[in-house]
Amino acid sequence: MSIRTKLLLSYIAMIAVPVVLFGAVVMTAAGLYLRDMAPGSGHDAARQHRPALPFEAFRDLFGGRSELAGGLRFVAAHDPRLLDDPAFLADAEAELAKVDAGLLVLRGERTAYASPGLDADAITRQLQAGGAEAANAWPPRKPGGYGLDRIAYTAADGQSGTLVIASDMEPVAGFFRRFVPTVLLALVGALALTNGVLTYFVSRSIIRPLQALRTAAGHIREGELDRPVNLRRQDEIGQLGAAFEEMRVRLRDSIGDGLQLEHSRKELLASISHDLKTPITAIQGCVDCLQGGVADTEEKRRKYVAMIAGKASDMNRMIEELSLYSTLDVGRLPFRFERLELGEYVRRTVEELRLDPRLAGVRLELDLPQLDPAPADPRPLCVQADREKLRRAILNVVENSLKHMEREPRILRFALERLAPGAPDEAVAIRIADNGTGIPEDALPHVFDRFFRAEPSRRTESGSSGLGLAIVKGIVEEHGGRVRAFSRPGEGTSIVIALPADRSSRSTESPGKQPTGGGTPT
């Protein structure tokens, strides 16, 4: 729920809840305080017939008085003789008693009849002071006393008289004296309670997550980036917390990447310095021997010159691989992708390797059973690849294998495989296996790391830069594939280069981007 919705609902609740509470208090207070002013409340029999709704008491009270006053007014106007009849007056008095009223009959200034309980003298003084008119004067008189309804008539003997209906207003006045303060207090209490509770919960739901964000900001300011920010909310503050958490993660990763980059830079400088120092030292030693006259024969001079040429060649190869890896690492090595029929490509590559002097004495085996299309899957094994870059990757794998093949016969086997045939992410793999010394199990996950060597010491007699397999990994990944190593110590190593199969016939050029027409193999 959004904060806007919460505030809207709280505003509605601030109005609706006090209204409901106020109405409940009004009805309850009216029901309690009107008990004593129900018509005929002084009679036990009448109390058994009190109104069901609180304010019906007012209707019954004043409605009954008006009805009886109208009847007596009719009698005074049309049959005033009944006002001298004690039986009629007794009946009228009984009816008036049910609505807390009484009857007073005046003949001139003399009281001819008064209902029991009425203070005739007080009523007479009130009439002389202005009666009902005085009740409307300003400032108003103190509530309570009698409400007087005066009816003038002429008796049968011609004497003027006054019929006064005196209504007891003390129950009504007492009701309002208690009811009004109670209602006002209830209204103030309902408003205070509702607004206080809603303000507390709404402000708490906003302030607490903001305090959590402030605390998280303090941790980030102090460099503590491993404390997650999880508000578990779906509103605007929750979205802010999610953005804050994403910022924290990115900042942590950025700092981690920076530290890793700095560490890699230092490691790269140390590795380059170490790998270049060995051949330079050897060259310097040969030069000293030539200059110092140690090489006093032609044969010795040719030997030292050959050593200088070999070490220079090794340095040139290391610098070339370092340059290639750096260009590949920053994504600036251009690739020209074309559709290759992989079986034929591997066959030609192996034929070229047979002519390489470095592989003299190595038996090359070629296992390409998938060259002939199977009836169930007649499609040839094709990939989108850069011909020269893929050849460079294969040669690096071969050179790495040559360094570890120490027993006879030395065998290097090439095979072609189809991975997940028919699947959308179908891949074609080149497997290059040797029968060398193998790679220790703990070193196997790191063989494609730059400057990694499985030997305990960093031997560079073979001119290795430690970048050969790292370059293989970079080239294969630029093709949208991946490379893996499998090895058993003493039995040999297999390097599997998996490339996405291609269905198109297009050739593309890409400056260090993935080729078209393939996916990453699984």
Short mmCIF file of C-alpha atoms in Angstrom, two decimals:
data_model
loop_
_atom_site.label_atom_id
_atom_site.label_comp_id
_atom_site.label_asym_id
_atom_site.label_seq_id
_atom_site.Cartn_x
_atom_site.Cartn_y
_atom_site.Cartn_z
CA MET A 1 0.00 0.00 0.00
CA SER A 2 1.43 3.37 -0.99
CA ILE A 3 1.98 6.21 1.46
CA ARG A 4 -0.55 8.33 -0.42
CA THR A 5 -3.19 5.64 0.09
CA LYS A 6 -2.28 5.30 3.76
CA LEU A 7 -2.62 9.05 4.31
CA LEU A 8 -5.93 9.15 2.45
CA LEU A 9 -7.32 6.29 4.54
CA SER A 10 -6.05 7.93 7.73
CA TYR A 11 -7.81 11.18 6.81
CA ILE A 12 -11.03 9.29 6.16
CA ALA A 13 -10.63 7.43 9.46
CA MET A 14 -10.01 10.71 11.30
CA ILE A 15 -13.49 11.81 10.20
CA ALA A 16 -15.40 8.54 10.20
CA VAL A 17 -14.19 7.09 13.50
CA PRO A 18 -14.98 10.19 15.61
CA VAL A 19 -18.42 10.41 13.98
CA VAL A 20 -19.15 6.78 14.83
CA LEU A 21 -17.80 7.10 18.38
CA PHE A 22 -19.68 10.38 18.86
CA GLY A 23 -22.93 8.82 17.65
CA ALA A 24 -22.46 5.82 19.93
CA VAL A 25 -21.82 8.07 22.95
CA VAL A 26 -24.82 10.27 22.10
CA MET A 27 -27.16 7.29 21.88
CA THR A 28 -25.77 5.71 25.04
CA ALA A 29 -25.89 8.92 27.07
CA ALA A 30 -29.37 9.73 25.81
CA GLY A 31 -30.58 6.27 26.78
CA LEU A 32 -29.16 6.63 30.27
CA TYR A 33 -30.17 10.22 30.99
CA LEU A 34 -33.67 9.99 29.53
CA ARG A 35 -34.75 7.30 31.94
CA ASP A 36 -35.90 9.86 34.47
CA MET A 37 -37.76 12.04 32.01
CA ALA A 38 -39.81 9.32 30.29
CA PRO A 39 -43.51 10.23 30.36
CA GLY A 40 -45.01 9.12 33.64
CA SER A 41 -41.66 8.28 35.11
CA GLY A 42 -43.09 8.75 38.55
CA HIS A 43 -45.48 5.85 38.11
CA ASP A 44 -44.20 2.28 38.27
CA ALA A 45 -46.79 1.01 35.82
CA ALA A 46 -45.83 3.59 33.24
CA ARG A 47 -42.08 2.75 33.54
CA GLN A 48 -42.80 -0.63 32.03
CA HIS A 49 -43.72 1.10 28.74
CA ARG A 50 -40.70 3.33 28.14
CA PRO A 51 -39.82 4.11 24.50
CA ALA A 52 -37.37 1.84 22.69
CA LEU A 53 -35.32 4.69 21.19
CA PRO A 54 -33.77 7.31 23.51
CA PHE A 55 -35.11 10.44 21.90
CA GLU A 56 -38.61 9.03 21.59
CA ALA A 57 -39.04 10.23 25.19
CA PHE A 58 -39.04 13.84 23.97
CA ARG A 59 -41.60 13.05 21.32
CA ASP A 60 -43.86 11.24 23.76
CA LEU A 61 -43.45 13.90 26.43
CA PHE A 62 -44.10 16.99 24.36
CA GLY A 63 -46.51 15.25 22.01
CA GLY A 64 -48.69 14.12 24.93
CA ARG A 65 -48.66 17.57 26.47
CA SER A 66 -49.64 19.21 23.19
CA GLU A 67 -52.46 16.76 22.64
CA LEU A 68 -53.91 17.26 26.11
CA ALA A 69 -53.50 21.06 25.89
CA GLY A 70 -55.38 21.04 22.60
CA GLY A 71 -58.21 19.07 24.14
CA LEU A 72 -58.50 21.36 27.15
CA ARG A 73 -58.33 24.40 24.88
CA PHE A 74 -61.31 22.97 22.95
CA VAL A 75 -63.24 22.39 26.16
CA ALA A 76 -62.52 25.93 27.40
CA ALA A 77 -63.79 27.40 24.18
CA HIS A 78 -66.91 25.27 23.65
CA ASP A 79 -67.96 23.76 26.97
CA PRO A 80 -66.42 25.73 29.87
CA ARG A 81 -68.91 24.19 32.30
CA LEU A 82 -66.73 21.05 32.38
CA LEU A 83 -64.01 23.09 34.03
CA ASP A 84 -66.26 23.38 37.08
CA ASP A 85 -66.88 19.60 37.13
CA PRO A 86 -64.60 17.92 39.74
CA ALA A 87 -64.85 14.55 37.98
CA PHE A 88 -63.72 16.01 34.65
CA LEU A 89 -60.90 17.89 36.33
CA ALA A 90 -59.78 14.71 38.11
CA ASP A 91 -59.71 12.79 34.82
CA ALA A 92 -57.81 15.60 33.12
CA GLU A 93 -55.36 15.75 36.00
CA ALA A 94 -54.73 11.99 35.73
CA GLU A 95 -53.94 12.29 32.03
CA LEU A 96 -51.67 15.29 32.58
CA ALA A 97 -49.81 13.43 35.31
CA LYS A 98 -48.68 10.88 32.69
CA VAL A 99 -46.75 13.63 30.91
CA ASP A 100 -45.41 15.27 34.07
CA ALA A 101 -47.91 18.17 33.93
CA GLY A 102 -50.61 19.56 36.19
CA LEU A 103 -53.76 21.66 35.99
CA LEU A 104 -54.53 25.01 37.61
CA VAL A 105 -57.92 26.79 37.29
CA LEU A 106 -58.11 30.46 38.25
CA ARG A 107 -61.27 32.56 38.66
CA GLY A 108 -60.08 36.07 38.58
CA GLU A 109 -57.24 36.16 41.12
CA ARG A 110 -58.57 33.17 43.07
CA THR A 111 -57.40 29.63 42.66
CA ALA A 112 -60.44 27.48 41.93
CA TYR A 113 -58.57 24.21 41.39
CA ALA A 114 -54.97 23.05 41.54
CA SER A 115 -53.50 19.60 40.88
CA PRO A 116 -51.83 18.01 43.89
CA GLY A 117 -48.12 18.82 43.99
CA LEU A 118 -48.40 22.10 42.11
CA ASP A 119 -47.16 25.27 43.82
CA ALA A 120 -50.11 27.51 42.95
CA ASP A 121 -48.50 30.62 44.47
CA ALA A 122 -45.28 30.17 42.46
CA ILE A 123 -47.23 29.65 39.27
CA THR A 124 -49.34 32.72 39.99
CA ARG A 125 -46.23 34.84 40.56
CA GLN A 126 -44.69 33.49 37.34
CA LEU A 127 -47.86 34.45 35.48
CA GLN A 128 -47.80 37.90 36.97
CA ALA A 129 -44.11 38.26 35.97
CA GLY A 130 -44.88 37.54 32.33
CA GLY A 131 -45.39 33.79 32.18
CA ALA A 132 -44.33 32.22 28.96
CA GLU A 133 -43.25 35.55 27.52
CA ALA A 134 -40.67 35.93 30.24
CA ALA A 135 -39.16 32.61 29.25
CA ASN A 136 -38.18 34.11 25.89
CA ALA A 137 -36.51 37.18 27.40
CA TRP A 138 -32.74 37.82 27.23
CA PRO A 139 -30.75 36.81 29.11
CA PRO A 140 -32.68 33.58 29.52
CA ARG A 141 -33.84 32.59 32.93
CA LYS A 142 -32.36 29.63 34.76
CA PRO A 143 -33.62 26.38 33.22
CA GLY A 144 -36.06 24.36 35.20
CA GLY A 145 -39.32 25.29 36.92
CA TYR A 146 -42.64 25.13 35.07
CA GLY A 147 -43.58 25.55 31.47
CA LEU A 148 -46.95 27.36 31.46
CA ASP A 149 -49.64 27.12 28.81
CA ARG A 150 -52.33 29.73 29.70
CA ILE A 151 -55.86 29.38 28.28
CA ALA A 152 -58.38 32.18 28.94
CA TYR A 153 -62.07 31.28 29.01
CA THR A 154 -65.42 32.58 30.23
CA ALA A 155 -67.27 30.52 32.80
CA ALA A 156 -70.97 29.71 32.59
CA ASP A 157 -71.77 32.48 35.14
CA GLY A 158 -70.01 35.03 32.92
CA GLN A 159 -66.93 35.36 35.12
CA SER A 160 -63.55 35.34 33.35
CA GLY A 161 -61.19 32.55 34.21
CA THR A 162 -57.79 31.15 33.29
CA LEU A 163 -56.90 27.56 32.69
CA VAL A 164 -53.19 26.98 33.23
CA ILE A 165 -51.41 23.78 32.17
CA ALA A 166 -48.17 23.66 34.15
CA SER A 167 -45.52 21.32 32.72
CA ASP A 168 -42.59 20.31 34.91
CA MET A 169 -39.43 21.30 32.97
CA GLU A 170 -36.93 20.14 35.57
CA PRO A 171 -36.42 16.65 34.01
CA VAL A 172 -35.66 18.24 30.62
CA ALA A 173 -33.34 20.80 32.18
CA GLY A 174 -31.58 18.08 34.19
CA PHE A 175 -31.17 15.97 31.07
CA PHE A 176 -29.45 18.76 29.14
CA ARG A 177 -27.29 19.70 32.12
CA ARG A 178 -25.81 16.18 32.04
CA PHE A 179 -26.15 15.34 28.37
CA VAL A 180 -24.44 18.38 26.80
CA PRO A 181 -21.17 18.17 28.81
CA THR A 182 -21.03 14.42 28.23
CA VAL A 183 -21.46 14.83 24.48
CA LEU A 184 -18.84 17.57 24.29
CA LEU A 185 -16.34 15.52 26.28
CA ALA A 186 -17.08 12.49 24.10
CA LEU A 187 -16.51 14.52 20.93
CA VAL A 188 -13.21 15.92 22.18
CA GLY A 189 -12.13 12.48 23.44
CA ALA A 190 -13.02 10.75 20.17
CA LEU A 191 -11.12 13.33 18.14
CA ALA A 192 -8.09 13.19 20.42
CA LEU A 193 -8.05 9.38 20.58
CA THR A 194 -8.56 8.84 16.85
CA ASN A 195 -6.08 11.46 15.73
CA GLY A 196 -3.53 10.39 18.31
CA VAL A 197 -3.69 6.70 17.44
CA LEU A 198 -3.72 7.24 13.68
CA THR A 199 -0.93 9.83 13.85
CA TYR A 200 1.17 7.44 15.94
CA PHE A 201 0.81 4.46 13.62
CA VAL A 202 1.11 6.42 10.36
CA SER A 203 4.13 8.38 11.56
CA ARG A 204 5.67 5.21 12.94
CA SER A 205 5.26 3.44 9.59
CA ILE A 206 7.12 6.33 7.93
CA ILE A 207 9.69 7.31 10.55
CA ARG A 208 10.99 3.83 11.39
CA PRO A 209 12.08 2.93 7.84
CA LEU A 210 13.58 6.40 7.43
CA GLN A 211 15.59 5.81 10.60
CA ALA A 212 16.71 2.45 9.17
CA LEU A 213 17.85 4.21 5.98
CA ARG A 214 19.67 6.82 8.05
CA THR A 215 21.44 4.06 9.98
CA ALA A 216 22.35 2.29 6.73
CA ALA A 217 23.70 5.56 5.33
CA GLY A 218 25.87 5.88 8.44
CA HIS A 219 27.25 2.36 7.90
CA ILE A 220 28.02 3.16 4.27
CA ARG A 221 29.71 6.40 5.31
CA GLU A 222 31.91 4.38 7.66
CA GLY A 223 32.73 1.91 4.89
CA GLU A 224 30.58 -0.94 6.22
CA LEU A 225 29.08 -2.22 2.97
CA ASP A 226 28.15 -5.75 4.08
CA ARG A 227 25.02 -4.81 6.03
CA PRO A 228 21.94 -5.27 3.81
CA VAL A 229 19.04 -2.80 3.75
CA ASN A 230 15.83 -4.82 3.73
CA LEU A 231 12.73 -2.78 4.61
CA ARG A 232 10.23 -5.41 3.34
CA ARG A 233 7.75 -2.78 2.20
CA GLN A 234 5.88 -2.25 -1.05
CA ASP A 235 5.27 1.50 -0.78
CA GLU A 236 7.40 4.45 -1.88
CA ILE A 237 9.73 4.05 1.11
CA GLY A 238 10.13 0.37 0.21
CA GLN A 239 11.09 1.37 -3.33
CA LEU A 240 13.55 3.87 -1.88
CA GLY A 241 14.98 1.12 0.32
CA ALA A 242 15.32 -1.20 -2.68
CA ALA A 243 17.15 1.52 -4.62
CA PHE A 244 19.33 2.14 -1.55
CA GLU A 245 20.14 -1.57 -1.32
CA GLU A 246 20.97 -1.72 -5.02
CA MET A 247 23.25 1.29 -4.58
CA ARG A 248 24.96 -0.41 -1.61
CA VAL A 249 25.52 -3.61 -3.57
CA ARG A 250 26.85 -1.77 -6.59
CA LEU A 251 29.11 0.36 -4.44
CA ARG A 252 30.41 -2.73 -2.64
CA ASP A 253 30.99 -4.53 -5.93
CA SER A 254 32.61 -1.46 -7.43
CA ILE A 255 35.00 -1.13 -4.52
CA GLY A 256 35.65 -4.87 -4.64
CA ASP A 257 36.29 -4.71 -8.37
CA GLY A 258 38.62 -1.76 -7.84
CA LEU A 259 40.57 -3.63 -5.19
CA GLN A 260 40.68 -6.72 -7.37
CA LEU A 261 41.83 -4.63 -10.32
CA GLU A 262 44.55 -3.05 -8.24
CA HIS A 263 45.62 -6.46 -6.99
CA SER A 264 45.61 -7.83 -10.54
CA ARG A 265 47.64 -4.86 -11.74
CA LYS A 266 50.28 -5.42 -9.09
CA GLU A 267 50.29 -9.15 -9.83
CA LEU A 268 50.62 -8.44 -13.55
CA LEU A 269 53.58 -6.12 -13.03
CA ALA A 270 55.26 -8.63 -10.73
CA SER A 271 54.69 -11.48 -13.16
CA ILE A 272 55.93 -9.52 -16.17
CA SER A 273 58.98 -8.38 -14.28
CA HIS A 274 59.79 -11.92 -13.20
CA ASP A 275 59.17 -13.54 -16.59
CA LEU A 276 61.19 -10.97 -18.50
CA LYS A 277 64.04 -10.85 -16.04
CA THR A 278 65.04 -14.49 -16.59
CA PRO A 279 65.71 -14.30 -20.36
CA ILE A 280 67.24 -10.84 -20.03
CA THR A 281 69.62 -12.17 -17.39
CA ALA A 282 70.54 -15.07 -19.67
CA ILE A 283 71.12 -12.70 -22.59
CA GLN A 284 73.22 -10.43 -20.41
CA GLY A 285 75.31 -13.40 -19.30
CA CYS A 286 75.94 -14.50 -22.88
CA VAL A 287 76.90 -10.95 -23.87
CA ASP A 288 79.34 -10.74 -20.94
CA CYS A 289 80.90 -14.03 -21.98
CA LEU A 290 81.32 -12.79 -25.55
CA GLN A 291 82.75 -9.46 -24.42
CA GLY A 292 85.01 -10.99 -21.79
CA GLY A 293 86.65 -13.41 -24.18
CA VAL A 294 85.19 -16.51 -22.58
CA ALA A 295 83.93 -17.55 -26.02
CA ASP A 296 87.44 -18.01 -27.42
CA THR A 297 86.42 -20.40 -30.15
CA GLU A 298 84.02 -20.14 -33.05
CA GLU A 299 81.95 -22.99 -31.69
CA LYS A 300 81.48 -21.25 -28.32
CA ARG A 301 80.60 -17.98 -30.00
CA ARG A 302 77.96 -19.70 -32.12
CA LYS A 303 76.62 -21.38 -28.98
CA TYR A 304 76.28 -18.08 -27.11
CA VAL A 305 74.76 -16.34 -30.12
CA ALA A 306 72.23 -19.18 -30.44
CA MET A 307 71.36 -18.80 -26.76
CA ILE A 308 70.87 -15.06 -27.23
CA ALA A 309 68.63 -15.68 -30.26
CA GLY A 310 66.59 -18.29 -28.36
CA LYS A 311 66.08 -16.07 -25.33
CA ALA A 312 65.19 -13.12 -27.55
CA SER A 313 62.67 -15.31 -29.35
CA ASP A 314 61.19 -16.34 -26.01
CA MET A 315 60.95 -12.70 -24.93
CA ASN A 316 59.33 -11.78 -28.21
CA ARG A 317 56.78 -14.59 -27.79
CA MET A 318 55.98 -13.52 -24.21
CA ILE A 319 55.58 -9.87 -25.21
CA GLU A 320 53.38 -10.88 -28.13
CA GLU A 321 51.15 -12.99 -25.89
CA LEU A 322 51.01 -10.21 -23.30
CA SER A 323 49.97 -7.72 -25.97
CA LEU A 324 47.38 -10.12 -27.35
CA TYR A 325 45.95 -10.83 -23.90
CA SER A 326 45.78 -7.13 -22.99
CA THR A 327 43.97 -6.28 -26.23
CA LEU A 328 41.62 -9.21 -25.72
CA ASP A 329 40.99 -8.32 -22.09
CA VAL A 330 39.83 -4.79 -22.89
CA GLY A 331 37.64 -5.99 -25.79
CA ARG A 332 39.56 -4.22 -28.54
CA LEU A 333 40.75 -7.26 -30.48
CA PRO A 334 38.85 -7.30 -33.80
CA PHE A 335 37.14 -10.54 -34.81
CA ARG A 336 36.04 -11.52 -38.31
CA PHE A 337 33.41 -14.20 -37.99
CA GLU A 338 32.53 -16.53 -40.81
CA ARG A 339 30.65 -19.77 -41.13
CA LEU A 340 33.06 -22.69 -40.72
CA GLU A 341 32.40 -26.37 -41.30
CA LEU A 342 34.20 -27.40 -38.13
CA GLY A 343 35.15 -30.94 -39.12
CA GLU A 344 37.00 -29.84 -42.25
CA TYR A 345 38.57 -26.94 -40.36
CA VAL A 346 39.97 -29.26 -37.66
CA ARG A 347 41.22 -31.72 -40.31
CA ARG A 348 43.22 -29.00 -42.07
CA THR A 349 44.56 -27.66 -38.79
CA VAL A 350 45.84 -31.13 -37.82
CA GLU A 351 47.46 -31.56 -41.23
CA GLU A 352 49.31 -28.27 -40.75
CA LEU A 353 50.44 -29.35 -37.28
CA ARG A 354 51.97 -32.51 -38.73
CA LEU A 355 54.40 -30.24 -40.60
CA ASP A 356 55.31 -28.20 -37.51
CA PRO A 357 58.90 -29.00 -36.34
CA ARG A 358 57.89 -28.53 -32.72
CA LEU A 359 55.62 -31.57 -32.98
CA ALA A 360 58.33 -33.86 -34.32
CA GLY A 361 58.03 -37.16 -32.50
CA VAL A 362 54.41 -36.51 -31.48
CA ARG A 363 51.74 -38.82 -32.85
CA LEU A 364 48.67 -36.83 -33.92
CA GLU A 365 45.41 -38.73 -33.97
CA LEU A 366 42.21 -37.44 -35.54
CA ASP A 367 38.82 -38.75 -34.47
CA LEU A 368 36.07 -37.09 -36.49
CA PRO A 369 33.17 -39.57 -36.65
CA GLN A 370 30.71 -36.71 -37.12
CA LEU A 371 32.23 -35.62 -40.42
CA ASP A 372 29.83 -37.87 -42.30
CA PRO A 373 26.29 -36.63 -41.55
CA ALA A 374 24.12 -39.18 -39.76
CA PRO A 375 20.80 -40.11 -41.43
CA ALA A 376 18.86 -38.88 -38.39
CA ASP A 377 20.69 -35.54 -38.36
CA PRO A 378 22.12 -34.66 -41.78
CA ARG A 379 23.24 -31.17 -40.78
CA PRO A 380 27.03 -30.56 -40.85
CA LEU A 381 28.78 -29.27 -37.74
CA CYS A 382 29.11 -25.55 -38.45
CA VAL A 383 29.99 -22.59 -36.25
CA GLN A 384 30.44 -18.85 -36.61
CA ALA A 385 34.11 -18.30 -35.84
CA ASP A 386 37.18 -16.22 -36.62
CA ARG A 387 39.43 -18.61 -38.51
CA GLU A 388 42.75 -17.14 -37.33
CA LYS A 389 41.72 -16.52 -33.71
CA LEU A 390 40.33 -20.05 -33.34
CA ARG A 391 43.55 -21.47 -34.81
CA ARG A 392 45.52 -19.42 -32.27
CA ALA A 393 43.46 -20.93 -29.45
CA ILE A 394 44.06 -24.48 -30.75
CA LEU A 395 47.81 -23.85 -31.09
CA ASN A 396 48.00 -22.50 -27.53
CA VAL A 397 46.36 -25.69 -26.26
CA VAL A 398 48.79 -27.79 -28.29
CA GLU A 399 51.81 -25.84 -26.99
CA ASN A 400 50.59 -26.26 -23.43
CA SER A 401 50.25 -30.01 -23.97
CA LEU A 402 53.77 -30.28 -25.44
CA LYS A 403 55.24 -28.86 -22.22
CA HIS A 404 53.78 -31.70 -20.17
CA MET A 405 54.32 -34.73 -22.45
CA GLU A 406 57.48 -36.31 -21.08
CA ARG A 407 56.95 -40.01 -21.70
CA GLU A 408 56.95 -41.96 -24.94
CA PRO A 409 55.03 -42.36 -27.06
CA ARG A 410 53.78 -38.79 -27.04
CA ILE A 411 50.19 -38.76 -28.33
CA LEU A 412 47.94 -35.83 -29.09
CA ARG A 413 44.36 -36.69 -30.04
CA PHE A 414 41.79 -34.39 -31.70
CA ALA A 415 38.08 -35.20 -31.61
CA LEU A 416 34.87 -33.49 -32.63
CA GLU A 417 31.65 -33.79 -30.59
CA ARG A 418 28.08 -32.52 -30.82
CA LEU A 419 26.62 -31.38 -27.45
CA ALA A 420 22.83 -31.43 -26.84
CA PRO A 421 21.93 -32.28 -30.47
CA GLY A 422 18.71 -30.65 -31.63
CA ALA A 423 18.45 -28.33 -28.61
CA PRO A 424 18.16 -24.54 -29.05
CA ASP A 425 21.53 -24.13 -27.30
CA GLU A 426 23.21 -26.92 -29.23
CA ALA A 427 27.00 -26.65 -29.18
CA VAL A 428 29.90 -28.20 -31.06
CA ALA A 429 33.02 -29.13 -29.12
CA ILE A 430 36.66 -29.67 -30.09
CA ARG A 431 38.40 -32.02 -27.66
CA ILE A 432 42.21 -31.97 -27.55
CA ALA A 433 43.64 -34.71 -25.31
CA ASP A 434 47.24 -35.60 -24.47
CA ASN A 435 48.91 -38.38 -22.49
CA GLY A 436 51.13 -36.10 -20.47
CA THR A 437 51.74 -35.81 -16.76
CA GLY A 438 48.31 -34.30 -16.10
CA ILE A 439 47.28 -31.46 -13.82
CA PRO A 440 46.88 -31.76 -10.02
CA GLU A 441 43.27 -31.69 -8.91
CA ASP A 442 43.70 -28.58 -6.79
CA ALA A 443 45.24 -26.69 -9.73
CA LEU A 444 42.63 -27.72 -12.31
CA PRO A 445 40.12 -24.88 -11.59
CA HIS A 446 42.87 -22.28 -12.14
CA VAL A 447 44.53 -23.44 -15.36
CA PHE A 448 42.78 -20.70 -17.36
CA ASP A 449 43.84 -17.93 -14.97
CA ARG A 450 46.52 -15.59 -16.24
CA PHE A 451 50.11 -16.25 -15.14
CA PHE A 452 49.05 -19.50 -13.47
CA ARG A 453 51.42 -22.44 -13.56
CA ALA A 454 50.79 -25.79 -11.98
CA GLU A 455 54.48 -26.20 -11.03
CA PRO A 456 55.41 -25.13 -7.51
CA SER A 457 58.06 -22.79 -8.90
CA ARG A 458 57.70 -20.39 -11.82
CA ARG A 459 59.88 -22.10 -14.44
CA THR A 460 60.32 -20.09 -17.61
CA GLU A 461 62.94 -22.16 -19.37
CA SER A 462 60.39 -23.11 -22.03
CA GLY A 463 59.55 -19.50 -22.76
CA SER A 464 56.09 -19.78 -21.26
CA SER A 465 54.35 -16.56 -20.26
CA GLY A 466 51.56 -18.17 -18.27
CA LEU A 467 49.04 -16.51 -20.60
CA GLY A 468 48.49 -19.28 -23.14
CA LEU A 469 45.37 -20.88 -21.69
CA ALA A 470 44.08 -17.48 -20.50
CA ILE A 471 44.20 -16.35 -24.13
CA VAL A 472 42.36 -19.53 -25.14
CA LYS A 473 39.59 -18.73 -22.67
CA GLY A 474 39.31 -15.12 -23.87
CA ILE A 475 39.09 -16.12 -27.54
CA VAL A 476 36.52 -18.86 -26.92
CA GLU A 477 34.35 -16.57 -24.78
CA GLU A 478 34.43 -13.92 -27.52
CA HIS A 479 32.99 -16.65 -29.77
CA GLY A 480 30.12 -17.12 -27.33
CA GLY A 481 31.46 -20.46 -26.11
CA ARG A 482 33.41 -21.77 -23.17
CA VAL A 483 36.43 -23.92 -22.50
CA ARG A 484 36.92 -26.58 -19.82
CA ALA A 485 39.78 -28.76 -18.67
CA PHE A 486 39.66 -32.41 -17.54
CA SER A 487 42.73 -34.15 -16.18
CA ARG A 488 44.02 -37.05 -14.12
CA PRO A 489 47.57 -36.87 -12.80
CA GLY A 490 49.77 -39.35 -14.64
CA GLU A 491 47.18 -40.07 -17.34
CA GLY A 492 46.90 -36.84 -19.31
CA THR A 493 44.74 -33.77 -19.86
CA SER A 494 41.78 -32.98 -22.12
CA ILE A 495 40.84 -29.45 -23.13
CA VAL A 496 37.29 -29.09 -24.50
CA ILE A 497 36.48 -26.01 -26.58
CA ALA A 498 32.67 -25.73 -26.96
CA LEU A 499 31.22 -23.33 -29.53
CA PRO A 500 27.58 -22.58 -30.34
CA ALA A 501 26.32 -24.36 -33.43
CA ASP A 502 25.37 -22.19 -36.38
CA ARG A 503 22.32 -22.45 -38.67
CA SER A 504 22.89 -19.35 -40.78
CA SER A 505 25.18 -18.69 -43.71
CA ARG A 506 26.25 -15.16 -42.79
CA SER A 507 29.73 -13.85 -42.07
CA THR A 508 30.16 -10.92 -39.72
CA GLU A 509 32.89 -8.65 -38.44
CA SER A 510 32.92 -7.71 -34.78
CA PRO A 511 35.49 -5.72 -32.74
CA GLY A 512 35.62 -8.01 -29.75
CA LYS A 513 31.91 -8.91 -29.59
CA GLN A 514 30.12 -12.23 -29.57
CA PRO A 515 29.32 -13.78 -32.95
CA THR A 516 25.85 -13.94 -34.40
CA GLY A 517 23.92 -17.11 -34.88
CA GLY A 518 24.71 -18.98 -31.66
CA GLY A 519 24.12 -19.23 -27.94
CA THR A 520 26.26 -20.12 -24.98
CA PRO A 521 26.60 -23.86 -24.56
CA THR A 522 25.69 -25.61 -21.39
#
